[in-house]
Coordinates of N, CA and C and ligand atoms in Angstrom, one line a residue:
M163 N 134.6 230.9 147.9 CA 133.6 231.6 148.6 C 134.3 232.7 149.4
P164 N 133.8 234.0 149.3 CA 134.4 235.1 150.1 C 134.3 234.8 151.6
R165 N 135.4 235.2 152.3 CA 135.3 234.9 153.8 C 134.4 235.9 154.5
K166 N 133.7 235.4 155.5 CA 132.8 236.3 156.2 C 133.5 237.3 157.1
R167 N 133.0 238.5 157.1 CA 133.7 239.5 157.9 C 133.1 239.5 159.3
V168 N 134.0 239.2 160.3 CA 133.5 238.9 161.7 C 134.0 240.1 162.6
A169 N 133.2 240.5 163.5 CA 133.6 241.4 164.6 C 133.6 240.5 165.9
V170 N 134.6 240.7 166.7 CA 134.7 240.1 168.0 C 134.5 241.2 169.0
L171 N 133.5 241.0 169.9 CA 133.2 241.9 171.0 C 133.8 241.5 172.3
I172 N 134.6 242.3 172.9 CA 135.3 241.9 174.1 C 135.2 243.0 175.2
S173 N 135.4 242.6 176.4 CA 135.5 243.6 177.5 C 136.8 243.4 178.3
G174 N 137.6 242.4 178.1 CA 138.7 242.1 178.9 C 139.9 241.6 178.2
R175 N 140.4 240.5 178.7 CA 141.8 240.0 178.3 C 141.7 239.5 176.8
G176 N 140.6 238.9 176.4 CA 140.5 238.5 175.0 C 141.2 237.3 174.6
S177 N 141.3 236.3 175.4 CA 142.0 235.0 175.0 C 141.1 234.3 174.0
N178 N 139.8 234.3 174.1 CA 139.0 233.7 173.1 C 139.1 234.5 171.7
M179 N 139.1 235.8 171.8 CA 139.4 236.6 170.6 C 140.7 236.1 169.9
A180 N 141.7 235.9 170.8 CA 143.0 235.5 170.2 C 142.9 234.2 169.5
S181 N 142.1 233.3 170.1 CA 142.0 231.9 169.4 C 141.2 232.1 168.1
L182 N 140.3 233.0 168.0 CA 139.6 233.2 166.7 C 140.5 233.9 165.7
I183 N 141.3 234.8 166.2 CA 142.3 235.5 165.3 C 143.3 234.4 164.7
K184 N 143.7 233.6 165.6 CA 144.7 232.5 165.2 C 144.1 231.6 164.1
A185 N 142.9 231.2 164.4 CA 142.2 230.2 163.5 C 142.0 230.9 162.1
A186 N 141.6 232.2 162.2 CA 141.3 232.9 160.9 C 142.5 233.2 160.1
K187 N 143.7 233.0 160.6 CA 144.9 233.2 159.8 C 145.1 232.1 158.8
K188 N 144.5 230.9 159.1 CA 144.6 229.8 158.1 C 143.9 230.2 156.8
P189 N 144.6 230.0 155.7 CA 144.0 230.4 154.4 C 142.6 229.8 154.1
D190 N 142.4 228.6 154.6 CA 141.1 228.0 154.3 C 140.0 228.2 155.3
Y191 N 140.3 229.1 156.3 CA 139.2 229.4 157.3 C 138.2 230.3 156.6
P192 N 136.9 230.0 156.9 CA 135.9 230.7 156.1 C 135.5 232.1 156.7
A193 N 136.2 232.6 157.6 CA 135.9 233.9 158.2 C 137.2 234.7 158.5
E194 N 137.1 236.0 158.4 CA 138.3 236.9 158.8 C 137.8 237.7 159.9
I195 N 138.7 238.0 160.8 CA 138.4 238.9 161.9 C 138.7 240.3 161.4
A196 N 137.6 241.0 161.1 CA 137.7 242.3 160.5 C 137.7 243.5 161.5
L197 N 137.2 243.1 162.7 CA 137.1 244.2 163.8 C 137.1 243.6 165.1
V198 N 137.8 244.2 166.1 CA 137.6 243.9 167.5 C 137.1 245.1 168.2
L199 N 135.9 244.9 168.8 CA 135.2 246.1 169.4 C 135.1 245.9 170.9
S200 N 135.4 246.9 171.7 CA 135.3 246.7 173.1 C 134.4 247.9 173.7
N201 N 133.8 247.6 174.8 CA 133.0 248.6 175.6 C 133.9 249.2 176.6
R202 N 135.2 248.7 176.7 CA 136.1 249.3 177.7 C 137.4 249.7 177.0
P203 N 137.8 251.0 177.2 CA 139.0 251.4 176.5 C 140.2 250.7 177.0
D204 N 140.2 250.1 178.3 CA 141.4 249.5 178.8 C 141.4 248.0 178.7
A205 N 140.5 247.4 177.8 CA 140.5 246.0 177.6 C 141.8 245.5 177.1
A206 N 142.4 244.6 177.7 CA 143.8 244.1 177.3 C 143.8 243.5 175.9
G207 N 142.7 242.9 175.5 CA 142.6 242.3 174.2 C 142.8 243.3 173.1
L208 N 142.5 244.5 173.3 CA 142.6 245.5 172.2 C 144.0 245.6 171.7
A209 N 145.0 245.6 172.6 CA 146.4 245.7 172.2 C 146.8 244.5 171.5
V210 N 146.3 243.3 171.9 CA 146.6 242.1 171.2 C 146.1 242.1 169.7
A211 N 144.9 242.6 169.6 CA 144.3 242.7 168.2 C 145.1 243.7 167.4
R212 N 145.4 244.9 168.0 CA 146.2 245.9 167.2 C 147.5 245.3 166.8
A213 N 148.2 244.6 167.7 CA 149.5 244.0 167.4 C 149.4 243.1 166.2
D214 N 148.2 242.5 166.0 CA 148.0 241.6 164.8 C 147.5 242.4 163.6
G215 N 147.5 243.7 163.7 CA 147.0 244.5 162.5 C 145.5 244.5 162.3
I216 N 144.8 244.2 163.3 CA 143.3 244.1 163.2 C 142.7 245.4 163.6
A217 N 141.7 245.9 162.9 CA 141.0 247.2 163.2 C 140.3 247.0 164.6
T218 N 140.4 248.0 165.4 CA 139.8 248.0 166.7 C 138.9 249.2 166.9
A219 N 137.9 249.1 167.7 CA 137.1 250.3 168.0 C 136.6 250.1 169.5
V220 N 136.4 251.3 170.1 CA 135.9 251.3 171.5 C 134.6 252.1 171.5
V221 N 133.5 251.5 172.1 CA 132.3 252.3 172.4 C 132.2 252.2 173.9
D222 N 132.6 253.2 174.6 CA 132.6 253.2 176.1 C 131.2 253.3 176.6
H223 N 130.8 252.2 177.3 CA 129.4 252.2 177.8 C 129.1 253.3 178.8
T224 N 130.2 253.7 179.5 CA 130.0 254.7 180.6 C 129.6 256.0 180.1
A225 N 129.9 256.3 178.8 CA 129.4 257.6 178.2 C 127.9 257.6 178.0
F226 N 127.3 256.5 178.1 CA 125.8 256.4 177.7 C 124.9 256.3 178.9
G227 N 125.5 256.3 180.1 CA 124.7 256.2 181.3 C 123.7 255.0 181.3
K228 N 122.4 255.3 181.5 CA 121.4 254.2 181.4 C 120.8 254.0 180.1
E229 N 121.4 254.8 179.1 CA 120.8 254.7 177.7 C 121.3 253.5 177.0
R230 N 120.8 252.3 177.3 CA 121.3 251.1 176.7 C 121.0 251.1 175.2
E231 N 119.9 251.6 174.8 CA 119.5 251.5 173.4 C 120.5 252.4 172.6
A232 N 120.8 253.6 173.2 CA 121.7 254.5 172.5 C 123.1 253.9 172.3
F233 N 123.5 253.2 173.4 CA 124.8 252.4 173.3 C 124.7 251.4 172.2
D234 N 123.7 250.6 172.2 CA 123.5 249.6 171.2 C 123.4 250.2 169.8
R235 N 122.8 251.3 169.6 CA 122.7 251.9 168.3 C 124.1 252.3 167.8
T236 N 124.9 252.8 168.7 CA 126.3 253.2 168.4 C 127.1 251.9 168.0
L237 N 126.9 250.8 168.8 CA 127.6 249.6 168.4 C 127.2 249.2 167.0
Q238 N 125.9 249.2 166.7 CA 125.4 248.8 165.4 C 126.0 249.7 164.3
A239 N 126.1 251.0 164.5 CA 126.7 251.9 163.5 C 128.1 251.5 163.2
V240 N 128.9 251.2 164.3 CA 130.3 250.8 164.1 C 130.3 249.4 163.3
L241 N 129.5 248.5 163.6 CA 129.5 247.2 162.9 C 129.1 247.4 161.5
E242 N 128.2 248.3 161.2 CA 127.8 248.6 159.8 C 129.0 249.3 159.0
Q243 N 129.6 250.2 159.7 CA 130.8 250.9 159.1 C 131.8 249.9 158.6
H244 N 132.0 248.8 159.4 CA 133.0 247.8 159.0 C 132.5 246.7 158.2
C245 N 131.2 246.8 157.7 CA 130.6 245.8 156.9 C 130.7 244.4 157.5
I246 N 130.3 244.4 158.8 CA 130.4 243.1 159.5 C 129.2 242.2 159.2
E247 N 129.5 240.9 159.1 CA 128.5 239.9 158.7 C 128.1 239.0 159.9
I248 N 129.1 238.7 160.8 CA 128.9 237.9 161.9 C 129.5 238.5 163.1
V249 N 128.8 238.5 164.3 CA 129.3 239.0 165.5 C 129.6 237.9 166.5
C250 N 130.8 237.9 167.0 CA 131.2 236.9 168.1 C 131.3 237.6 169.4
L251 N 130.5 237.3 170.4 CA 130.7 237.8 171.7 C 131.7 236.9 172.4
A252 N 132.8 237.6 173.0 CA 133.8 236.8 173.6 C 134.2 237.5 174.9
G253 N 133.5 237.2 176.0 CA 133.8 237.9 177.2 C 133.3 239.3 177.1
F254 N 132.2 239.6 176.4 CA 131.6 240.9 176.3 C 130.6 241.1 177.5
M255 N 130.9 241.9 178.4 CA 130.2 241.9 179.7 C 129.0 243.0 179.7
R256 N 128.4 243.2 178.6 CA 127.2 244.0 178.6 C 126.0 243.2 178.0
L257 N 124.9 243.4 178.7 CA 123.7 242.8 178.1 C 123.2 243.6 176.9
L258 N 122.9 243.0 175.8 CA 122.4 243.7 174.6 C 120.9 243.8 174.6
T259 N 120.4 244.9 174.1 CA 119.0 245.1 174.0 C 118.4 244.2 173.0
P260 N 117.1 243.8 173.2 CA 116.4 242.9 172.2 C 116.5 243.6 170.8
W261 N 116.5 244.9 170.7 CA 116.6 245.5 169.4 C 117.9 245.1 168.6
L262 N 119.0 245.2 169.3 CA 120.3 244.9 168.7 C 120.4 243.4 168.4
V263 N 119.9 242.6 169.3 CA 119.9 241.1 169.1 C 119.1 240.8 167.9
R264 N 118.0 241.4 167.7 CA 117.2 241.1 166.5 C 117.8 241.5 165.2
Q265 N 118.7 242.6 165.2 CA 119.4 242.9 164.0 C 120.3 241.8 163.5
W266 N 120.7 241.0 164.5 CA 121.8 240.0 164.2 C 121.3 238.6 164.4
E267 N 120.0 238.4 164.3 CA 119.4 237.0 164.6 C 120.1 236.0 163.6
G268 N 120.6 235.0 164.2 CA 121.3 233.9 163.4 C 122.7 234.3 163.0
R269 N 123.2 235.5 163.3 CA 124.5 236.0 162.9 C 125.3 236.5 164.1
M270 N 124.8 236.3 165.3 CA 125.5 236.7 166.5 C 125.6 235.4 167.4
I271 N 126.9 235.1 167.8 CA 127.1 234.0 168.7 C 127.9 234.3 169.9
N272 N 127.8 233.5 170.9 CA 128.5 233.8 172.2 C 129.1 232.5 172.8
I273 N 130.2 232.7 173.5 CA 130.8 231.6 174.2 C 130.5 231.7 175.7
H274 N 130.1 230.6 176.3 CA 129.7 230.7 177.8 C 130.5 229.5 178.5
P275 N 131.1 229.8 179.6 CA 131.9 228.8 180.3 C 131.1 227.9 181.2
A276 N 130.2 227.2 180.6 CA 129.4 226.1 181.3 C 128.7 225.3 180.2
L277 N 128.2 224.2 180.6 CA 127.4 223.3 179.7 C 125.9 223.8 179.8
L278 N 125.6 224.8 179.0 CA 124.2 225.3 179.1 C 123.2 224.2 178.7
P279 N 122.0 224.1 179.3 CA 121.4 225.2 180.0 C 121.8 225.3 181.5
A280 N 122.8 224.5 181.9 CA 123.3 224.6 183.3 C 124.1 225.9 183.5
F281 N 124.0 226.5 184.6 CA 124.9 227.6 185.0 C 124.9 228.7 184.0
K282 N 123.8 229.3 183.8 CA 123.7 230.6 183.0 C 124.3 231.7 183.9
G283 N 124.7 232.8 183.3 CA 125.2 233.9 184.1 C 126.6 233.8 184.6
L284 N 126.9 234.5 185.7 CA 128.3 234.7 186.1 C 128.8 233.6 187.1
N285 N 130.1 233.6 187.4 CA 130.7 232.7 188.4 C 130.3 231.2 188.1
T286 N 130.4 230.8 186.9 CA 130.0 229.4 186.6 C 130.8 228.3 187.2
H287 N 132.1 228.6 187.4 CA 133.0 227.5 187.9 C 132.8 227.3 189.4
E288 N 132.6 228.4 190.1 CA 132.3 228.3 191.6 C 131.0 227.6 191.7
R289 N 130.0 227.9 190.9 CA 128.7 227.3 191.1 C 128.7 225.8 190.7
A290 N 129.5 225.5 189.7 CA 129.6 224.1 189.3 C 130.2 223.3 190.4
L291 N 131.2 223.8 191.0 CA 131.9 223.1 192.1 C 130.9 223.0 193.3
A292 N 130.2 224.0 193.6 CA 129.3 224.0 194.8 C 128.2 223.0 194.5
A293 N 127.8 222.8 193.3 CA 126.7 221.9 192.9 C 127.2 220.5 192.9
G294 N 128.5 220.3 192.9 CA 129.1 218.9 192.9 C 128.9 218.2 191.6
V295 N 128.8 218.9 190.4 CA 128.7 218.2 189.2 C 130.0 217.5 188.8
K296 N 129.9 216.4 188.1 CA 131.1 215.7 187.7 C 131.6 216.2 186.3
E297 N 130.7 216.8 185.6 CA 131.1 217.3 184.2 C 130.7 218.7 184.1
H298 N 131.6 219.5 183.5 CA 131.4 220.9 183.3 C 131.9 221.2 181.9
G299 N 132.0 222.5 181.5 CA 132.5 222.7 180.1 C 132.2 224.0 179.6
A300 N 132.1 224.1 178.2 CA 131.9 225.3 177.5 C 130.8 225.1 176.4
T301 N 130.1 226.2 176.1 CA 129.1 226.2 175.1 C 129.2 227.3 174.2
V302 N 129.0 227.1 172.9 CA 128.8 228.3 171.9 C 127.4 228.2 171.5
H303 N 126.7 229.3 171.5 CA 125.3 229.3 171.1 C 124.9 230.6 170.4
F304 N 123.9 230.5 169.6 CA 123.3 231.7 169.0 C 122.8 232.6 170.1
V305 N 122.9 233.9 169.8 CA 122.4 234.9 170.8 C 120.9 235.2 170.6
V306 N 120.1 235.1 171.6 CA 118.7 235.5 171.6 C 118.5 236.5 172.7
P307 N 117.4 237.3 172.7 CA 117.3 238.3 173.8 C 117.5 237.8 175.2
E308 N 117.0 236.6 175.5 CA 117.2 236.1 176.9 C 118.6 235.6 177.1
M309 N 119.3 236.0 178.2 CA 120.7 235.8 178.4 C 121.0 234.3 178.5
D310 N 122.0 233.9 177.7 CA 122.6 232.5 177.7 C 121.5 231.5 177.4
A311 N 120.5 231.8 176.6 CA 119.4 230.9 176.4 C 119.3 230.5 174.9
G312 N 120.2 231.0 174.0 CA 120.0 230.7 172.6 C 120.3 229.3 172.2
P313 N 119.9 228.9 171.0 CA 120.1 227.6 170.5 C 121.6 227.2 170.5
I314 N 122.0 226.0 170.9 CA 123.4 225.6 171.1 C 124.0 225.1 169.7
I315 N 125.1 225.7 169.4 CA 125.9 225.3 168.2 C 126.8 224.2 168.5
G316 N 127.5 224.3 169.7 CA 128.5 223.2 170.1 C 128.8 223.3 171.5
Q317 N 129.2 222.2 172.1 CA 129.6 222.1 173.5 C 130.9 221.3 173.6
S318 N 131.7 221.6 174.7 CA 132.9 220.8 174.9 C 132.9 220.5 176.4
P319 N 132.8 219.2 176.8 CA 132.8 218.9 178.2 C 134.2 218.8 178.8
V320 N 134.3 219.0 180.1 CA 135.5 218.6 180.8 C 135.1 217.9 182.1
Q321 N 135.9 217.0 182.6 CA 135.6 216.3 183.8 C 136.0 217.1 185.0
V322 N 135.2 217.2 186.0 CA 135.6 217.9 187.2 C 136.4 216.9 188.1
A323 N 137.6 217.4 188.5 CA 138.5 216.6 189.4 C 138.1 216.9 190.9
P324 N 138.3 215.9 191.8 CA 137.9 216.1 193.2 C 138.6 217.3 193.8
D325 N 139.9 217.5 193.4 CA 140.6 218.6 194.0 C 140.5 219.9 193.2
D326 N 139.6 220.0 192.3 CA 139.5 221.3 191.5 C 139.2 222.5 192.4
T327 N 139.8 223.6 192.0 CA 139.3 224.9 192.6 C 138.7 225.6 191.4
P328 N 138.0 226.7 191.7 CA 137.4 227.5 190.6 C 138.5 227.9 189.5
D329 N 139.7 228.2 190.0 CA 140.8 228.5 189.0 C 141.3 227.4 188.2
T330 N 141.5 226.2 188.8 CA 142.0 225.1 188.0 C 140.9 224.6 187.0
L331 N 139.7 224.7 187.5 CA 138.6 224.3 186.6 C 138.4 225.3 185.4
A332 N 138.5 226.6 185.8 CA 138.4 227.6 184.8 C 139.5 227.4 183.7
A333 N 140.7 227.1 184.1 CA 141.8 227.0 183.2 C 141.5 225.8 182.2
R334 N 141.0 224.7 182.7 CA 140.7 223.6 181.8 C 139.5 223.9 180.9
V335 N 138.5 224.6 181.4 CA 137.4 225.0 180.5 C 137.9 226.0 179.5
L336 N 138.7 226.9 179.9 CA 139.2 227.9 178.9 C 140.0 227.2 177.8
A337 N 140.8 226.2 178.1 CA 141.5 225.5 177.0 C 140.5 224.9 176.0
E338 N 139.4 224.4 176.5 CA 138.3 223.9 175.6 C 137.6 225.0 174.8
E339 N 137.4 226.1 175.5 CA 136.8 227.3 174.8 C 137.6 227.6 173.6
H340 N 138.9 227.6 173.8 CA 139.8 228.1 172.7 C 139.8 227.1 171.5
R341 N 139.4 225.9 171.8 CA 139.2 224.9 170.7 C 137.9 225.0 170.1
L342 N 136.9 225.2 170.9 CA 135.5 225.1 170.5 C 135.0 226.3 169.7
Y343 N 135.5 227.5 170.1 CA 134.9 228.7 169.5 C 135.3 228.8 168.0
P344 N 136.6 228.6 167.6 CA 136.9 228.6 166.2 C 136.1 227.6 165.4
Q345 N 135.8 226.4 166.0 CA 135.1 225.4 165.3 C 133.6 225.8 165.0
A346 N 133.0 226.4 166.1 CA 131.6 226.9 166.0 C 131.5 228.0 165.0
L347 N 132.4 229.0 165.0 CA 132.4 230.1 164.1 C 132.5 229.6 162.7
K348 N 133.3 228.6 162.5 CA 133.5 228.0 161.1 C 132.2 227.5 160.6
L349 N 131.4 226.7 161.5 CA 130.1 226.2 161.1 C 129.2 227.3 160.7
V350 N 129.2 228.3 161.5 CA 128.2 229.4 161.2 C 128.6 230.2 159.9
A351 N 129.9 230.4 159.7 CA 130.4 231.1 158.5 C 130.1 230.3 157.3
L352 N 130.2 229.0 157.4 CA 129.9 228.2 156.2 C 128.4 228.0 156.0
G353 N 127.6 228.4 156.9 CA 126.1 228.2 156.8 C 125.8 226.8 157.2
E354 N 126.7 226.0 157.9 CA 126.4 224.7 158.3 C 125.7 224.6 159.6
A355 N 125.8 225.6 160.4 CA 124.9 225.8 161.6 C 124.1 227.0 161.4
K356 N 122.8 226.8 161.6 CA 121.9 227.9 161.3 C 120.9 228.1 162.4
L357 N 120.4 229.3 162.6 CA 119.3 229.5 163.6 C 118.0 229.4 162.7
T358 N 117.2 228.5 163.1 CA 115.9 228.3 162.4 C 114.8 228.5 163.5
R359 N 113.5 228.5 163.0 CA 112.4 228.6 164.0 C 111.4 227.5 163.8
E360 N 111.0 227.0 164.9 CA 109.9 225.9 164.9 C 108.8 226.4 165.8
H361 N 107.6 226.6 165.3 CA 106.5 227.2 166.1 C 107.0 228.4 166.8
D362 N 107.8 229.2 166.1 CA 108.4 230.5 166.6 C 109.5 230.3 167.6
E363 N 109.8 229.1 168.0 CA 110.9 228.9 169.0 C 112.2 228.8 168.2
P364 N 113.2 229.6 168.6 CA 114.5 229.5 167.8 C 115.2 228.1 168.1
K365 N 115.9 227.6 167.1 CA 116.5 226.3 167.2 C 117.7 226.3 166.3
A366 N 118.8 225.6 166.7 CA 120.0 225.5 165.9 C 119.9 224.2 165.0
T367 N 120.1 224.4 163.7 CA 120.1 223.2 162.9 C 121.5 223.0 162.3
R368 N 121.9 221.8 162.1 CA 123.3 221.5 161.5 C 123.1 220.4 160.5
Ligands
GRF453 C1 135.4 233.3 178.9 O1 135.5 232.3 179.9 C2 134.1 233.3 178.2 O2 133.5 232.1 178.1 C3 133.3 234.2 179.1 O3 134.2 235.2 179.5 C4 135.5 234.7 179.5 C5 136.3 235.6 178.6 O4 137.6 235.3 178.6 N1 132.1 234.6 178.4 P1 138.6 235.9 177.5 O5 138.4 237.5 177.5 O6 138.1 235.4 176.2 O7 140.0 235.5 177.8

């Protein structure tokens, strides 16, 4: 079966991107990282991708002002130029318009550093500690227009230690993210995890 062409969208250091690149180097992995795309020219992950011989592109959101749809149309054009079949958001810090999300329904996934539906949004580790939860973790989900709300493909829990700080907890969750994301992408690339609809509500089936 031909390997699926994947774009990884980043805004920063790109450690999840690196974990996907590493997994995709295995000959039996069902996806190849064909493009790394950033909205920030200074994203550290771009250099990591280039060093691995992976095509990179930058669509600088600051050039578009408040024109979110124009930004998203440019993203879409770049994804089409590279014949991308699956999009992985990996620390991509821009909200996408419903128009773009719809283009990729069932073919765009995101990693979030919390056990969704708990702690959507930013600063998840601080909020998990403040809430006193005993278990925290990471989630990979299909992307739908509502932020961090799409059907869940996989989750990886970590136990919260009494002396955890946001940084120590973040580090343990990140290690799980690096394990979880390649597994989840594999399921999607193989068609083993799919976005389906029940009474028009999106659902992940495996
Ligand atoms: C990760 O914690 C990811 O879950 C979140 O943003 C962070 C990105 O880190 N969405 P990196 O750029 O992959 O290192």
